[in-house]
Structure formats: C-alpha cells, structure tokens
C-alpha cells in the first residue's frame, strides 16, 4: 500500500525510504545535530533494536550515546528523565507501548510535571519513543493504542507519525522540543515505503492527507492508511485529515474542514470508549453545533482486549470497508 | 567544621519547628512532613557536597534542600504557596526545587528520587563533569522497585551516585522492620555489588566524613555508594499525626540522641564553643526563620495566568 503523500508522478525511479529507515535517519540526524542527544533502551545499541530502527547508530555514535540497558523500565526511563533534567536530551525507548505500565511514574509524575511544578526552572527535554499496532496477532499485552491515556496527562505531547516524512521530521521536532514528548510509532508501518521531505509540516499541525467534500474523516497513525483506502473505495467524497499529534491537537484544521462538509467521522485504532475520538467529537459538537448536518460519529475498536485470533482481531479493527460504510451512512443521515 | 555543621542543623531545626507551628495554625496549606530529629543527616551529607552536585530527595526533604543551600526566604515562601517561592508557589513542600543549587527537587512519589539521581549521574559522566548526584530516600522506599533498578543501573554504569538512606524506622505508620527480613538496608547493596555502610545518623561528623569520602571516590570513578544513616523521626509521618503506633518510651530514648545535643556537647567539651555561643547561634537561626516567615506572609499569591505557564517545558 502506498503512503498518503505519494504522488504518482514522482514515484517510479527514486529509491523510496521505509518508515523504519526514516526513523533511523531522524534519530541519526538528531544525534548529529546535538551532542547531548543520547539513546537509551533495551537492545537499542549493539542489537540495533528489535525492529532494527536503531541499527547502525551504536557503531556510528558509540556506546556512550547509544546506551543498552537491562530489562528495567522503571529504572532506565526514570534515569532518562533525570538525565534530561541535568543537561542531556535523551530519547528513551519503551519497546512496546504496552510496557509503559511498569514505568508510568517517571512519565506521568516526573517528566510531565517537574517543569511546571518548578515554574519553569527545571527543563525536561526528553522523547519517550515507543511503538504500537494491532493486526499481527501480538495478543492483548502487545497491541494496545494508549495515546488517549497519555494525552490525558497535562504536560505531555503525544505524537503519532503516519507517513515516512513524519517518521523523520516529527522525530527531529520531538527531540528539539523543550519538554517531554511521547513518540508513538506503529509497527505495521515500519515496512511502508514513501518519500522523505514530502509536504513537511511542524509538530502540532494537522495535514489534509486527501481532499474531499462530503465527510471530514479525522484520523492518525496506522488508521490513516485505512482511511485513505476508504476514500478511494467509498461512494461518497472523504476529506481525510491526519492529525499527526494528539497533543497538540490541531482543531483548527479539523473545524475548517468540518465547516465545509458538515459531517465528521473520527477513526482510530485505539479502543473507542473514552478515547481521543470522544474529545474531538465533543469539541466539534461544541464549536459547530449549528453547522453540523449529522452528529459526529466515532469509529474505534470495541472495548475489549485485543484477541490473539487473527480473524477476530481483524473484525474488531476499523478497516477501509467499515470506514467507507460509516462515511456513507453519515451522508445518508443528512 | 563541627561548628558549621551545628549551624546548619540549628537552621533546619528552627525551620522545621516553626513550620510545624505554622501548619498547625493553618497558615501553610497542603501536607507537611518535617524532619525534626534527623538534622544531622541533612547537614552532614550536604556539607560534604559541592554547590554543583545534584540532590534529589523526598516528601520529607526540607532539611536536605535547606542544607544544600536553597534560599531560606524562597523555601518559606514556597511552603506558603506564594509567588516569591522557589517554585513560584506551584511546587510546595513536597516538590520544592532549586536547580541553580543542583537541587532537582523534593518528590512526592516514594522511591522516585533514585532513578532521577541515576540520570543526573549519567549526565555528569557523559558530559565529562565530576558532579556527584545524591538520592535521599527513606528505608520504606527500599521496597520499591526503583531502589533495586536504580542501584543496579548505577552499578553497571559506574555512576557517581550516592544512595543516602535515611533510616528513621517508620514508613508512614508502619515499623519498617516488619516489612522486610533484612533489617539493614546496607545489606541489600551486596546483591548489586555496591559498597555500602551503616552509620549513626545522629552523629553529624560521622555522616559528613563518610559522605565526603564517598563523594571524593565518586569523583574518582569509584561510585556508586549506598550509605544508610540510622536516625529517628520525632514527629508523626505528617504534621497532625498523633502516632498511636509508636511504643511509649521510644521517643524519649531517641530524644537523648538529639543530634544537636550530641554535637553541642562535643563542641563544648573540646572547648570549641561555649553553651552561650551555641544558644546565640540557635537564636540567630530562629530570627532568620522568623524574618522568612514575615516575608512569606507579606508576599502575594501567584497571578492566575501563572497556572497556565510552563506546562510544556517552555
Ligand atoms: C509510590 C508511593 N506510594 C505511597 C506513598 C504514600 N507515602 C508517602 S510517604 C510514605 C512512607 C515513606 O516512608 P520512608 O520511605 O521510610 O520515608 P520517611 O517518611 O520515613 O521519611 C508513604 C507510604 C507515596 N507518596 N508514593
């Protein structure tokens, strides 16, 4: 499947970059740009990361800057926060987003609040790098999309790159950010090819990934590909917006599109209940109550742990067909 | 040296005594955990550190923060939640910090100081500095995973970090000795290949000497170290705690080991100070604290817009 930003004219000859390579380049560029940037995590060094995202960085930047840790998330994530407070700019890897359960304190009580509680005297420039992604039978403890939980904590930015360009550019933005950023990759996108440098936008701005007229589809992460697939397949015209970050949330782009279409569908892989889609629906409903032709609709995963069985898993995740159907239903409503 | 240590202890004693009263009288909001009786640990450890060494501490951190050199007026104003406080009134007793003095903050999460100090040690080493990081924690915190993970990380990375355990017997309302089969915290360091010792935490000279040695060896690359200081918490867990869980005569026994009395006796016996001089010194500390209280009372609350400032690291 091609990425959102492929333009047919530019595609053929150029060697295209994989999402994972773009991440690797982003990390390398960040380390090149600033001596204080260090990578910390399990097997990020000699092993090159279990998804090979950090491959080669250990050789290039040495073990002082690409630091392997024991399997000790609470300790090393906390240490990375301490290092960020004292002059380094760590990018700390939590291998699977699900593992955040064993090391939430340094993220939600330390990094997110120490700048605030000290009235800006302490700075915590840190990137928590992690990945998620259901759809590969990884089971309930390796498939969760927890961005809403993190976005709920004041002080954290939550970034979810869905394109090759963003994998690189948002990584650089995240490292340059003065505060803590949770950077959530999607492992189903790792092998996706696309071009670097297409339509670059700063962190915090949403992108119109596909223009359309009937329904504004708001999405992020891996779901973007499904939504683009839906846009091609649907009987109605979809305008697909890739949010790129949940915090900051670019409501302006969403509202501008929704004013035109009068219909909004929010699509995400995360569990629907209490999710980021609810926040977006509430804001659209509040700001555009009179302009909306139909109530905002959400399409996420039902509130069940992700089953191991591939057929069940597929059935639970929003896919191009269910998205296209939901969009068509919205248009039929009004 | 001992006289200087005495002076630091006297300031902490005066501060904590006054804070306990102010809290009782409803002048200080939030929770307050005083370190009365434990002054020797704060003074002894911090006097052995340089200004640019790092300190991460706990909910019971007033003494440590003061001893490390935080501005007294700023401290008091912070406890009063005023705009002139060290953290602009947004931190408070449990979160007071002063990065300019290497103070990374008191911390309301039990066990949180240790990974943070580990990171500070990592920064120091990676940036080619010779700054030492000290994590204060209570003996209750050694049952947290952070203690074990941080100790192990510091050990495998040879970091200049001192784990300073203030063993005051109680973790909230519980006798910590009932929470582990290993009564000596220092014994746990063996499991991580870390050198450790147990010290009389009411003997400020002993505390200072062992910390100074550990800090010098950290600078030479021999860290980390674990130092266990045996002391006693005079007051309740928080101000207002009536401590029904403490044995009747226990407090009295420990009052005999008052670190100020111990140090004072040593000073007078050696002829380095008269008891009048010591009293005068304590009075000066009291007056200094009182002027901080007055300044804090008179200071304004933070402006409402401050509630929205510095959320994202700006
Ligand atoms: C993670 C966490 N669990 C529980 C608490 C509640 N709590 C605050 S202080 C404390 C006892 C700490 O005892 P110790 O570490 O011995 O320190 P001390 O109070 O004796 O200085 C507890 C349980 C907390 N703040 N953080």
XYZ file of C-alpha atoms and ligand atoms in Angstrom:
674
model
C 0.000 0.000 0.000
C 1.300 3.421 -0.835
C 1.545 6.217 1.663
C -0.651 9.234 1.820
C 1.869 11.511 0.301
C 2.903 9.540 -2.778
C 2.346 11.494 -5.889
C 2.131 9.257 -8.951
C 4.469 11.477 -10.970
C 7.335 11.316 -8.507
C 7.147 7.636 -7.660
C 8.997 5.485 -10.208
C 12.803 5.856 -10.141
C 13.668 7.283 -6.766
C 14.617 4.726 -4.174
C 11.899 5.056 -1.642
C 12.525 5.096 2.051
C 10.914 2.795 4.526
C 9.208 4.265 7.556
C 11.716 2.474 9.813
C 14.620 3.896 7.844
C 13.138 7.357 8.087
C 13.003 6.921 11.861
C 16.580 5.763 11.862
C 17.578 8.809 9.816
C 15.622 11.050 12.169
C 17.458 9.618 15.158
C 20.814 9.927 13.438
C 20.123 13.500 12.342
C 19.083 14.438 15.855
C 22.262 12.919 17.270
C 24.373 14.587 14.635
C 22.764 17.928 15.301
C 23.145 17.882 19.081
C 25.865 16.172 21.079
C 23.583 15.972 24.097
C 21.168 13.595 22.394
C 21.535 10.045 23.679
C 19.537 6.889 23.008
C 18.664 4.726 25.981
C 16.796 1.442 25.969
C 16.775 -2.324 25.880
C 18.842 -3.625 22.962
C 18.956 -0.258 21.214
C 22.731 -0.466 20.989
C 24.636 -3.447 19.701
C 21.398 -5.197 18.815
C 20.083 -2.264 16.788
C 16.623 -2.522 18.306
C 14.249 -5.424 17.963
C 12.673 -3.724 14.949
C 16.078 -2.571 13.652
C 15.082 1.076 13.996
C 18.300 1.958 15.831
C 20.563 -0.203 13.676
C 23.963 1.300 12.953
C 23.676 4.114 15.472
C 25.729 2.292 18.053
C 28.589 1.871 15.596
C 28.294 5.450 14.470
C 27.859 7.264 17.767
C 29.404 4.832 20.227
C 28.210 3.171 23.399
C 28.286 6.410 25.392
C 25.480 7.797 23.288
C 23.579 4.661 22.367
C 23.136 3.033 25.720
C 21.920 -0.504 26.244
C 20.045 -1.091 29.465
C 18.942 -4.081 31.481
C 15.268 -5.031 31.288
C 14.474 -2.408 33.847
C 11.990 0.107 32.501
C 11.199 1.847 35.744
C 14.870 2.383 36.388
C 16.080 3.416 32.988
C 13.081 5.510 31.993
C 13.367 7.310 35.324
C 17.098 7.724 34.822
C 16.474 9.178 31.377
C 14.186 11.756 32.964
C 16.900 12.604 35.473
C 19.385 12.910 32.639
C 17.038 15.236 30.769
C 16.838 17.443 33.847
C 20.591 17.726 34.034
C 21.822 18.508 30.565
C 21.266 15.560 28.246
C 18.497 15.187 25.688
C 17.597 11.526 25.959
C 15.492 9.544 23.565
C 14.408 6.645 25.693
C 12.812 3.610 24.136
C 9.941 1.686 25.653
C 9.985 -1.374 23.472
C 6.218 -1.821 23.280
C 3.775 0.864 24.332
C 2.083 -1.752 26.485
C 5.170 -1.944 28.722
C 4.547 1.594 29.855
C 2.522 0.008 32.637
C 5.683 -0.862 34.538
C 7.220 2.592 34.242
C 4.452 5.155 34.230
C 5.695 7.149 37.200
C 8.662 8.796 35.502
C 6.383 9.777 32.635
C 3.207 10.914 34.324
C 4.502 12.206 37.639
C 8.049 13.246 36.846
C 8.730 14.324 33.270
C 5.283 15.765 32.695
C 5.193 17.856 35.866
C 8.651 18.845 37.031
C 8.893 21.789 34.655
C 5.521 23.034 35.782
C 5.996 22.472 39.493
C 9.280 24.360 39.416
C 7.725 27.202 37.465
C 9.979 26.531 34.523
C 13.223 26.314 36.491
C 13.705 22.674 35.537
C 13.629 21.636 31.897
C 12.835 18.085 30.857
C 13.632 17.731 27.155
C 13.021 14.044 26.605
C 11.460 11.817 23.970
C 9.749 8.617 25.045
C 9.954 6.517 21.889
C 7.678 3.559 21.584
C 5.611 1.592 19.109
C 2.220 0.005 18.965
C -0.023 -1.608 16.411
C -2.609 -4.324 16.475
C -3.200 -6.590 13.499
C -0.400 -9.101 13.816
C -1.753 -11.409 16.483
C 0.544 -9.959 19.082
C -2.140 -10.512 21.678
C -3.677 -8.330 24.328
C -0.405 -7.302 26.008
C 1.374 -6.180 22.839
C -1.294 -4.443 20.798
C -2.700 -1.526 22.740
C -3.063 2.010 21.477
C -2.820 4.080 24.644
C -2.454 7.558 23.213
C -5.593 8.867 24.884
C -4.312 7.815 28.284
C -1.100 9.749 27.707
C -2.829 12.729 26.133
C -4.894 12.961 29.285
C -1.818 13.866 31.320
C -1.114 17.607 31.217
C 2.427 18.384 30.150
C 2.976 15.567 27.680
C 2.959 15.988 23.929
C 1.799 12.885 22.107
C 2.995 12.404 18.551
C 1.932 9.679 16.126
C 3.669 9.765 12.753
C 1.757 8.038 9.963
C 3.966 8.838 6.972
C 7.599 8.394 6.029
C 8.184 12.115 6.060
C 6.675 12.444 9.503
C 8.629 9.494 10.862
C 11.739 11.542 10.177
C 10.596 15.115 10.672
C 8.451 14.648 13.750
C 11.303 12.774 15.397
C 13.539 15.786 14.893
C 10.822 18.116 16.145
C 10.269 15.935 19.191
C 13.948 15.942 20.086
C 14.176 19.696 19.660
C 11.096 20.258 21.797
C 11.880 21.814 25.191
C 9.560 19.437 27.041
C 8.629 15.770 27.194
C 7.207 14.149 24.065
C 5.758 10.667 23.723
C 6.560 9.478 20.219
C 4.388 6.554 19.151
C 5.359 4.611 16.061
C 3.248 1.916 14.503
C 4.948 -1.340 13.738
C 2.625 -2.148 10.890
C 4.010 0.939 9.207
C 7.680 0.035 9.640
C 7.979 -1.558 6.215
C 5.854 1.056 4.437
C 7.684 2.927 1.711
C 7.347 6.561 0.877
C 9.386 9.623 0.250
C 11.132 11.834 2.716
C 10.547 15.551 2.686
C 7.093 15.470 1.169
C 4.823 18.235 2.442
C 6.784 18.910 5.630
C 4.788 20.422 8.483
C 5.790 21.317 12.043
C 4.689 19.301 15.057
C 1.233 20.419 16.089
C -0.203 20.986 12.620
C -2.568 18.501 11.017
C -2.315 17.561 7.363
C -5.071 17.150 4.800
C -3.988 13.776 3.505
C -6.769 13.586 0.902
C -9.134 16.408 -0.035
C -12.879 15.759 -0.289
C -16.303 17.299 0.151
C -18.851 15.104 1.897
C -17.324 13.863 5.130
C -14.363 15.045 7.187
C -12.501 11.975 8.382
C -10.140 12.695 11.267
C -7.504 10.090 11.988
C -3.882 9.386 12.932
C -1.308 6.633 12.991
C -1.872 3.405 11.117
C -5.580 4.181 10.682
C -4.598 6.824 8.159
C -3.870 4.128 5.603
C -7.254 2.553 6.189
C -8.945 5.912 5.810
C -7.126 6.614 2.563
C -8.192 3.216 1.353
C -11.736 4.077 2.338
C -11.500 7.385 0.484
C -10.685 5.500 -2.702
C -13.376 2.888 -2.203
C -16.200 4.982 -0.799
C -19.256 6.044 -2.736
C -19.045 9.479 -1.114
C -16.207 12.001 -1.058
C -13.984 11.916 2.029
C -11.614 14.584 3.243
C -9.024 12.723 5.276
C -7.133 14.621 7.958
C -4.020 13.152 9.535
C -3.700 14.781 12.947
C -0.004 13.785 13.323
C -0.115 14.637 17.018
C -2.856 14.179 19.587
C -1.268 16.819 21.819
C -1.057 19.464 20.474
C -4.420 18.901 18.828
C -4.902 20.933 15.658
C -8.633 21.564 15.926
C -8.422 24.499 13.561
C -7.728 22.294 10.569
C -10.463 19.900 11.648
C -13.033 22.648 12.158
C -12.225 24.376 8.900
C -12.862 21.156 7.012
C -15.942 20.263 9.047
C -17.492 23.647 8.369
C -17.419 22.775 4.704
C -18.532 19.166 4.858
C -20.919 19.403 7.823
C -20.077 15.813 8.736
C -17.280 14.398 10.861
C -16.112 10.843 11.314
C -13.237 10.173 13.721
C -11.347 6.942 13.107
C -8.750 5.389 15.353
C -7.266 2.036 16.155
C -7.466 2.654 19.900
C -10.423 1.488 21.939
C -13.344 3.785 21.158
C -14.715 4.332 24.682
C -13.152 7.299 26.446
C -10.760 7.730 23.559
C -9.274 10.695 21.751
C -12.176 10.469 19.300
C -14.542 11.435 22.100
C -12.537 14.578 22.746
C -12.603 15.567 19.098
C -16.320 14.813 18.810
C -17.035 16.939 21.868
C -15.078 19.875 20.531
C -16.590 19.702 17.064
C -20.043 19.348 18.581
C -19.476 22.370 20.768
C -17.969 24.642 18.164
C -20.044 23.653 15.136
C -23.336 22.609 16.682
C -25.409 24.672 14.258
C -23.413 23.803 11.169
C -23.299 20.050 11.528
C -25.618 18.078 9.298
C -25.338 14.972 11.476
C -23.904 14.154 14.905
C -20.184 13.395 14.926
C -19.508 9.698 14.581
C -16.607 7.721 16.024
C -15.137 4.511 14.756
C -12.613 2.797 17.015
C -12.014 -0.641 18.417
C -14.672 -2.083 20.732
C -13.709 -2.002 24.393
C -12.262 -5.495 24.615
C -8.661 -6.640 24.982
C -7.203 -7.447 21.588
C -7.777 -11.155 20.870
C -4.995 -13.370 19.563
C -7.123 -14.931 16.836
C -6.362 -13.159 13.547
C -9.930 -13.245 12.255
C -11.310 -11.805 15.475
C -8.611 -9.186 15.565
C -9.343 -8.109 12.008
C -13.040 -7.936 12.742
C -12.504 -5.564 15.669
C -10.174 -3.074 13.973
C -11.611 -0.321 11.800
C -10.754 -1.119 8.191
C -11.275 0.592 4.845
C -14.673 -1.028 4.377
C -16.128 -0.216 7.747
C -14.845 3.332 7.393
C -16.352 3.739 3.939
C -19.649 2.329 5.218
C -19.674 4.653 8.215
C -18.993 7.642 5.973
C -21.762 6.643 3.572
C -24.140 6.219 6.497
C -23.333 9.734 7.688
C -24.187 11.157 4.288
C -27.399 9.153 4.196
C -28.374 10.610 7.569
C -28.284 14.188 6.449
C 33.839 22.256 60.743
C 31.642 20.877 63.513
C 30.513 24.381 64.394
C 29.471 24.958 60.819
C 27.589 21.669 60.802
C 25.938 22.657 64.043
C 24.818 25.895 62.476
C 23.232 24.096 59.534
C 21.445 21.752 61.902
C 20.226 24.650 64.003
C 18.760 26.336 60.953
C 16.894 23.198 59.932
C 15.674 22.702 63.496
C 14.394 26.253 63.641
C 12.782 25.989 60.235
C 11.015 22.706 60.915
C 9.882 23.735 64.384
C 8.342 26.900 63.029
C 6.818 25.156 60.023
C 5.125 22.640 62.314
C 3.517 25.516 64.235
C 2.516 27.395 61.126
C 0.943 24.283 59.695
C -0.961 23.613 62.901
C -2.225 27.186 62.774
C -3.451 26.768 59.237
C -1.012 29.226 57.684
C 0.639 26.655 55.399
C -1.569 24.688 53.002
C -1.176 21.104 51.823
C 0.671 18.377 53.684
C 3.844 18.923 55.660
C 6.355 16.239 56.605
C 9.018 17.548 58.957
C 12.460 16.088 59.541
C 12.840 17.050 63.201
C 15.399 14.769 64.818
C 17.037 13.942 61.500
C 19.006 17.170 61.043
C 22.398 15.509 61.213
C 21.792 13.531 58.057
C 20.790 16.563 56.009
C 23.562 18.775 57.346
C 26.285 16.145 57.271
C 25.566 14.889 53.787
C 25.023 18.253 52.138
C 28.044 19.899 53.737
C 30.138 17.205 52.064
C 28.842 18.203 48.630
C 29.759 20.936 46.218
C 27.313 23.576 45.104
C 27.029 21.999 41.670
C 26.465 18.461 42.936
C 22.967 17.135 42.437
C 20.371 16.340 45.029
C 17.088 14.501 44.589
C 15.002 13.966 47.670
C 11.653 13.000 49.121
C 8.436 14.288 50.647
C 10.494 14.798 53.828
C 13.035 16.991 52.093
C 13.011 20.409 53.776
C 16.191 19.721 55.690
C 18.055 18.389 52.676
C 17.014 21.246 50.459
C 17.944 23.858 53.042
C 21.245 22.181 53.830
C 22.124 22.072 50.132
C 21.856 25.830 50.035
C 18.375 26.722 48.854
C 17.373 30.253 49.688
C 15.588 30.287 53.041
C 13.143 33.024 52.131
C 12.334 31.272 48.874
C 11.785 27.999 50.733
C 9.439 29.505 53.273
C 7.520 31.440 50.644
C 7.141 28.230 48.643
C 5.637 26.469 51.656
C 3.255 29.405 51.919
C 2.468 28.882 48.185
C 3.421 32.440 47.379
C 4.609 33.952 44.120
C 8.016 34.647 45.670
C 8.519 30.973 46.477
C 11.361 28.996 44.925
C 8.841 27.460 42.529
C 6.510 30.423 42.280
C 4.063 28.725 44.614
C 3.396 25.895 42.169
C 5.532 23.253 43.860
C 5.031 23.372 47.591
C 6.543 21.477 50.480
C 6.703 18.130 48.689
C 8.050 19.475 45.391
C 10.372 22.285 46.288
C 13.366 22.516 43.964
C 16.250 24.845 43.202
C 18.140 23.698 40.106
C 20.632 26.550 40.453
C 21.865 24.788 43.593
C 21.728 21.363 42.000
C 18.504 20.615 43.838
C 16.363 18.556 41.484
C 13.560 18.618 43.936
C 11.723 17.052 46.762
C 9.453 14.379 45.330
C 6.071 13.170 46.470
C 6.456 9.734 44.934
C 8.162 7.281 47.277
C 11.219 5.902 45.506
C 11.304 8.461 42.703
C 14.496 10.177 43.792
C 16.694 7.233 42.913
C 16.174 6.921 39.140
C 16.330 10.698 38.832
C 19.668 10.830 40.630
C 20.821 7.956 38.439
C 20.074 10.102 35.408
C 21.895 13.053 36.926
C 24.900 10.806 37.498
C 24.653 9.658 33.906
C 24.620 13.269 32.696
C 27.618 14.119 34.828
C 29.618 11.205 33.488
C 28.587 11.588 29.872
C 29.247 15.347 29.879
C 32.677 14.787 31.377
C 31.879 16.609 34.598
C 32.762 15.460 38.088
C 29.466 16.260 39.696
C 28.076 13.791 42.181
C 24.379 13.016 42.491
C 22.816 12.163 45.831
C 19.451 10.496 46.205
C 17.870 10.756 49.623
C 15.205 8.180 50.393
C 13.631 6.598 53.428
C 14.063 2.981 54.438
C 10.438 2.489 53.404
C 11.437 3.215 49.824
C 13.875 0.333 49.589
C 10.971 -1.995 48.969
C 10.104 -0.071 45.817
C 11.373 -1.412 42.525
C 13.059 1.895 41.815
C 15.609 1.267 44.562
C 16.704 -2.003 43.025
C 16.610 -0.851 39.431
C 18.460 2.379 40.097
C 21.102 0.708 42.243
C 21.722 -1.869 39.554
C 21.918 0.727 36.783
C 24.348 2.872 38.743
C 26.428 -0.200 39.451
C 26.711 -1.439 35.865
C 27.350 2.073 34.575
C 29.777 3.026 37.403
C 27.897 6.233 38.094
C 28.867 8.914 40.635
C 25.723 8.446 42.673
C 25.296 8.217 46.420
C 22.218 6.430 47.690
C 21.612 8.137 51.020
C 19.074 6.193 53.016
C 17.600 7.990 55.954
C 16.509 5.117 58.134
C 14.142 6.682 60.649
C 12.425 3.371 61.461
C 8.951 4.373 60.272
C 7.356 4.380 56.866
C 4.172 6.293 57.438
C 2.546 4.387 60.309
C 4.423 1.142 59.820
C 7.559 -0.052 61.546
C 9.786 -0.739 58.563
C 11.385 -3.695 60.307
C 8.134 -5.573 59.859
C 8.263 -5.015 56.103
C 11.443 -6.890 55.317
C 13.515 -9.755 56.637
C 16.650 -7.720 56.026
C 16.824 -5.123 58.788
C 19.936 -3.415 57.482
C 19.372 -1.514 54.289
C 23.094 -1.575 53.612
C 22.970 -5.369 53.348
C 20.871 -5.093 50.233
C 23.644 -3.376 48.338
C 25.611 -6.617 48.364
C 23.201 -8.012 45.806
C 24.246 -5.314 43.359
C 27.975 -5.293 44.036
C 27.731 -1.853 45.586
C 29.834 -0.786 48.557
C 27.683 0.221 51.490
C 27.909 1.178 55.124
C 25.622 1.848 58.067
C 26.333 4.989 60.060
C 24.983 6.637 63.192
C 22.783 9.206 61.524
C 22.609 11.400 64.610
C 26.360 11.961 64.611
C 26.785 14.774 62.159
C 30.557 14.422 61.980
C 30.317 10.752 61.136
C 27.691 11.476 58.495
C 29.833 14.183 56.996
C 33.011 12.126 56.972
C 31.509 9.080 55.298
C 29.715 11.197 52.699
C 32.778 13.283 51.940
C 34.759 10.124 51.354
C 32.051 8.613 49.150
C 31.751 11.821 47.129
C 35.501 12.007 46.545
C 35.564 8.398 45.462
C 32.603 9.007 43.167
C 34.550 11.815 41.526
C 37.422 9.398 41.056
C 35.097 6.955 39.305
C 34.585 4.513 42.182
C 30.833 5.052 42.562
C 28.119 4.313 43.308
C 27.811 4.015 47.093
C 24.999 3.284 49.475
C 25.038 4.994 52.856
C 22.498 4.049 55.475
C 22.002 6.613 58.217
C 20.249 5.397 61.351
C 18.105 8.098 62.863
C 14.655 8.764 64.234
C 11.607 10.728 63.167
C 10.467 12.779 66.145
C 7.138 13.870 64.759
C 4.426 11.902 63.028
C 4.515 10.937 59.401
C 2.827 14.225 58.594
C 2.118 17.123 60.890
C -1.023 16.279 62.803
C -0.310 12.542 63.001
C -0.740 11.571 66.691
C 1.462 8.479 66.279
C -0.567 5.943 68.274
C 1.556 3.263 66.622
C 4.803 4.233 68.378
C 5.864 2.446 71.595
C 5.512 4.603 74.729
C 9.140 5.197 75.677
C 10.686 5.094 72.243
C 10.633 8.827 71.554
C 12.218 9.658 74.898
C 15.140 7.342 74.220
C 15.793 8.954 70.900
C 15.491 12.476 72.271
C 18.622 11.683 74.268
C 20.362 11.181 70.969
C 19.267 14.573 69.657
C 21.864 15.381 67.018
C 22.133 18.984 68.182
C 22.746 17.916 71.762
C 25.332 15.361 70.655
C 27.213 17.872 68.527
C 26.819 20.652 71.094
C 28.292 18.508 73.839
C 31.216 17.645 71.660
C 31.844 21.293 70.851
C 31.756 22.469 74.440
C 33.823 19.562 75.733
C 36.513 20.265 73.186
C 36.388 23.935 74.094
C 35.445 24.927 70.542
C 32.333 26.731 71.694
C 30.575 27.727 74.884
C 26.976 26.827 75.509
C 26.183 30.556 75.374
C 27.663 30.754 71.911
C 25.588 27.798 70.806
C 22.452 29.291 72.214
C 23.145 32.530 70.454
C 23.605 30.615 67.252
C 20.268 28.906 67.679
C 18.615 32.225 68.375
C 20.094 33.689 65.235
C 18.687 30.774 63.259
C 15.293 31.359 64.836
C 15.383 35.031 63.957
C 16.419 34.251 60.404
C 13.470 31.870 60.062
C 11.099 34.408 61.576
C 12.056 37.047 59.064
C 11.441 34.490 56.294
C 8.006 33.845 57.753
C 7.176 37.528 57.781
C 8.335 37.972 54.216
C 6.318 34.945 53.144
C 3.199 36.203 54.861
C 3.509 39.545 53.129
C 4.176 38.064 49.701
C 1.464 37.917 47.047
C -0.205 34.826 45.630
C 0.812 33.957 42.077
C -1.240 35.593 39.333
C -3.908 33.353 37.812
C -2.100 33.322 34.474
C 0.786 31.531 36.191
C -1.484 28.495 36.435
C -1.175 28.228 32.658
C 2.548 28.844 32.398
C 5.310 26.264 31.905
C 3.061 23.338 31.036
C 5.093 22.099 28.064
C 8.659 22.812 29.031
C 8.536 26.444 27.900
C 4.533 5.489 45.338
C 4.013 5.981 46.632
N 3.373 5.112 47.455
C 2.903 5.540 48.652
C 3.029 6.849 49.010
C 2.475 7.335 50.346
N 3.601 7.580 51.262
C 4.139 8.797 51.403
S 5.434 8.795 52.430
C 5.289 7.152 52.733
C 6.235 6.463 53.678
C 7.641 6.639 53.260
O 8.471 6.073 54.209
P 10.028 6.225 54.084
O 10.442 5.945 52.686
O 10.655 5.395 55.138
O 10.298 7.780 54.315
P 10.030 8.662 55.606
O 8.621 9.175 55.535
O 10.281 7.815 56.793
O 10.997 9.788 55.503
C 4.235 6.632 52.012
C 3.808 5.213 52.063
C 3.656 7.724 48.099
N 3.772 9.032 48.345
N 4.177 7.270 46.949
